[in-house]
């Protein structure tokens, strides 16, 4: 969801096509500020279209939605599907008015689900929330008993006793309950009292994740680049722009950079499809998005979310995150929710960037950029040879764009502002789309009186100006024009500098014996230091994320003097050079990395073989572009690529159906279906096709769920061969696969195989994720456990 929704894009494209040619030319050549001044005059017919589109994105609190989610939550609760129930109560809470008995009821219900999930600490938090939001007095004893039970399970006996005394007093004092409920509660109360007395629950349950922080890695920070290791240095030349170079020999796995995002916005949905609802439909669905799963502010995974008090969209992991977000940016964003979702995550990042920077810093840098001598600096980096010569001769890092007067490069707004916007290289249509989108946001800020908040001013001081640039004004105030210019710059920068924040999401499979992990794009962010890294299709680092913090590690030995390379997406293991170059064109450069040069010279199509079709008649490889011909002359079979592509699509759908069967606990049927898919796939896909690996992976998953560890391991090993071929033997993908295999072998008590797999997984994952990652910790726990097994079991295996 980087760009605005399709409907808005089309609307703007029609507007662009209808402009006078002279005006189009003027806009194409204009500076950002000039373009915005012209754009504001043009903006008008868009208002109605925007209002219509925003009406189809739901971010308000709606009682009907609250009712739907609460009822659905109760239904799942009845089916003992407690994590689903907890999530649905969260969604209900997000739609209830804040500080109301209704929202308190949602928290109380959720606390019951959390109790069943064994998450006692979080359950207690929810009970406290219910109490503080005005939970009905007559229902309180039931919730307080749950509280006592939680405290008991956590081994807090005194607190449990105190709570019970409070319940007892309450019940005798008001005696308002019907006699039967009263009796049930009394029974429960007595039961708990005996349990406390006996101390029968003496074993306090551990926190499910055991958040023990290990001592951090030894690391020496760079004096001039914030967050970077001292083994890096910042260089600059006209050919490569700013870039980081190893200033000493670097070992694989070595920590090179730890950077917190300057700004980070959660992507509502994975992929590029925010689907607008038809205004006639008032259907609520139970589909889960990133917005339901991760904290809007810090990206922590949500269990019991705290909803925003203004909208139904933003959810937080804690009241603290909710308060910080509100203070820093959300009070401005909250009323703009639907508009921001519709205009896409790039516009949203642009707005939040200026909100975080503060108006005085924004206006200082916008004015600085208008100064001609500073333009030269920026052009130098964009590769403009004429203006760059002066720079090359400067010593040290002082003259490098984005560095402060002491030559230090910090994760600051100055550094973000100095990322290249490539104003001249974007297509005029694209610039027009970005511009109208930014104007839409600024007009809305002015219209809703949020301007003061953006400019960090008291509304009273704004008084006089607001008369001039009131709600109906055609123009934007001079301050908002400056803000708009900065935002437009940021949207254009994002095309080359947006960093996706990804996590490996754990998918529970069946009984949860084997955890399946899938990489998910969570958010879009600016990391000004990480952005210093140039691209290579064969990078020498690996990036991992924890919340909004990125960690960069060397993935191979890097000798002193060599440049540090990040892969922007197109990796040489996954794509052919032509495909990579096409994808990289959005970054306005032609990749000349070693992998590209080698491939362009040798014209060996190594990767193309891997994801190709084979002849349905004789399984020989197929040749050609649109029309595919069998490479076996004797066969000479031919078929259109489209037909085989459709067959592949069918196969993928069958595979999805098989996984659905698995979710409904119909494992045998799922296996039969997958085996049939496999037979079919062998007929027209090359044996190295990634889908072959996926099929093996799914089979392994089902056998693991059934406890058939040997079969599971056999299938997973075949999947691993393909992953190795596609991603390389020391890739992070390979690490995840080996991790899964280790779990299967561990469960199957195949001790020696498990130990050697753990070893391999550990070697790879510690390079990519570091020795402190949870995966490494889990591997080490498995290892300890295996080594401590009684001899009798070891001999059997
Ligand atoms: Zn948070
Ligand atoms: Zn909100
Ligand atoms: Zn390349
Ligand atoms: Zn053939």
mmCIF file of N, CA, C and O and ligand atoms in Angstrom, residues 614-622 629-637, ligand 4:
data_model
loop_
_atom_site.group_PDB
_atom_site.id
_atom_site.type_symbol
_atom_site.label_atom_id
_atom_site.label_comp_id
_atom_site.label_asym_id
_atom_site.label_seq_id
_atom_site.Cartn_x
_atom_site.Cartn_y
_atom_site.Cartn_z
ATOM 1 N N UNK A 614 8.262 -27.423 -17.743
ATOM 2 C CA UNK A 614 8.834 -28.489 -18.571
ATOM 3 C C UNK A 614 7.735 -29.054 -19.460
ATOM 4 O O UNK A 614 6.549 -28.761 -19.289
ATOM 5 N N UNK A 615 8.145 -29.835 -20.420
ATOM 6 C CA UNK A 615 7.217 -30.329 -21.438
ATOM 7 C C UNK A 615 6.216 -31.311 -20.808
ATOM 8 O O UNK A 615 6.615 -32.296 -20.182
ATOM 9 N N UNK A 616 4.919 -31.064 -20.954
ATOM 10 C CA UNK A 616 3.915 -31.973 -20.390
ATOM 11 C C UNK A 616 3.966 -33.379 -21.030
ATOM 12 O O UNK A 616 3.433 -34.319 -20.454
ATOM 13 N N UNK A 617 4.597 -33.469 -22.214
ATOM 14 C CA UNK A 617 4.678 -34.783 -22.864
ATOM 15 C C UNK A 617 5.880 -35.602 -22.408
ATOM 16 O O UNK A 617 5.768 -36.787 -22.116
ATOM 17 N N UNK A 618 7.058 -34.945 -22.420
ATOM 18 C CA UNK A 618 8.282 -35.720 -22.185
ATOM 19 C C UNK A 618 9.148 -35.138 -21.068
ATOM 20 O O UNK A 618 10.243 -35.616 -20.808
ATOM 21 N N UNK A 619 8.684 -34.101 -20.401
ATOM 22 C CA UNK A 619 9.365 -33.481 -19.264
ATOM 23 C C UNK A 619 10.730 -32.850 -19.611
ATOM 24 O O UNK A 619 11.497 -32.501 -18.722
ATOM 25 N N UNK A 620 11.018 -32.705 -20.888
ATOM 26 C CA UNK A 620 12.237 -31.962 -21.253
ATOM 27 C C UNK A 620 11.951 -30.471 -21.034
ATOM 28 O O UNK A 620 10.790 -30.081 -20.866
ATOM 29 N N UNK A 621 13.003 -29.647 -21.010
ATOM 30 C CA UNK A 621 12.761 -28.224 -20.744
ATOM 31 C C UNK A 621 12.071 -27.562 -21.935
ATOM 32 O O UNK A 621 12.158 -28.030 -23.063
ATOM 33 N N UNK A 622 11.383 -26.466 -21.653
ATOM 34 C CA UNK A 622 10.654 -25.744 -22.706
ATOM 35 C C UNK A 622 11.420 -24.479 -23.075
ATOM 36 O O UNK A 622 12.048 -23.863 -22.218
ATOM 37 N N UNK A 629 8.207 -24.127 -26.799
ATOM 38 C CA UNK A 629 8.440 -25.342 -27.574
ATOM 39 C C UNK A 629 9.313 -26.295 -26.780
ATOM 40 O O UNK A 629 10.234 -25.881 -26.086
ATOM 41 N N UNK A 630 9.045 -27.568 -26.931
ATOM 42 C CA UNK A 630 9.845 -28.581 -26.242
ATOM 43 C C UNK A 630 11.254 -28.589 -26.819
ATOM 44 O O UNK A 630 11.435 -28.514 -28.040
ATOM 45 N N UNK A 631 12.239 -28.657 -25.938
ATOM 46 C CA UNK A 631 13.625 -28.618 -26.411
ATOM 47 C C UNK A 631 14.040 -29.965 -27.016
ATOM 48 O O UNK A 631 15.070 -30.069 -27.681
ATOM 49 N N UNK A 632 13.252 -30.981 -26.788
ATOM 50 C CA UNK A 632 13.534 -32.305 -27.343
ATOM 51 C C UNK A 632 12.963 -32.350 -28.765
ATOM 52 O O UNK A 632 11.751 -32.319 -28.968
ATOM 53 N N UNK A 633 13.851 -32.404 -29.751
ATOM 54 C CA UNK A 633 13.406 -32.283 -31.145
ATOM 55 C C UNK A 633 12.445 -33.386 -31.549
ATOM 56 O O UNK A 633 11.523 -33.173 -32.325
ATOM 57 N N UNK A 634 12.661 -34.549 -31.004
ATOM 58 C CA UNK A 634 11.811 -35.680 -31.353
ATOM 59 C C UNK A 634 10.369 -35.455 -30.891
ATOM 60 O O UNK A 634 9.436 -35.971 -31.489
ATOM 61 N N UNK A 635 10.224 -34.672 -29.824
ATOM 62 C CA UNK A 635 8.887 -34.454 -29.246
ATOM 63 C C UNK A 635 8.162 -33.308 -29.952
ATOM 64 O O UNK A 635 7.050 -33.464 -30.420
ATOM 65 N N UNK A 636 8.847 -32.154 -30.024
ATOM 66 C CA UNK A 636 8.334 -30.973 -30.730
ATOM 67 C C UNK A 636 6.982 -30.470 -30.235
ATOM 68 O O UNK A 636 6.244 -29.827 -30.961
ATOM 69 N N UNK A 637 6.652 -30.754 -29.013
ATOM 70 C CA UNK A 637 5.388 -30.283 -28.442
ATOM 71 C C UNK A 637 5.444 -28.768 -28.239
ATOM 72 O O UNK A 637 6.489 -28.226 -27.886
HETATM 73 ZN ZN1 LIG B 4 8.525 -32.816 -25.048
#
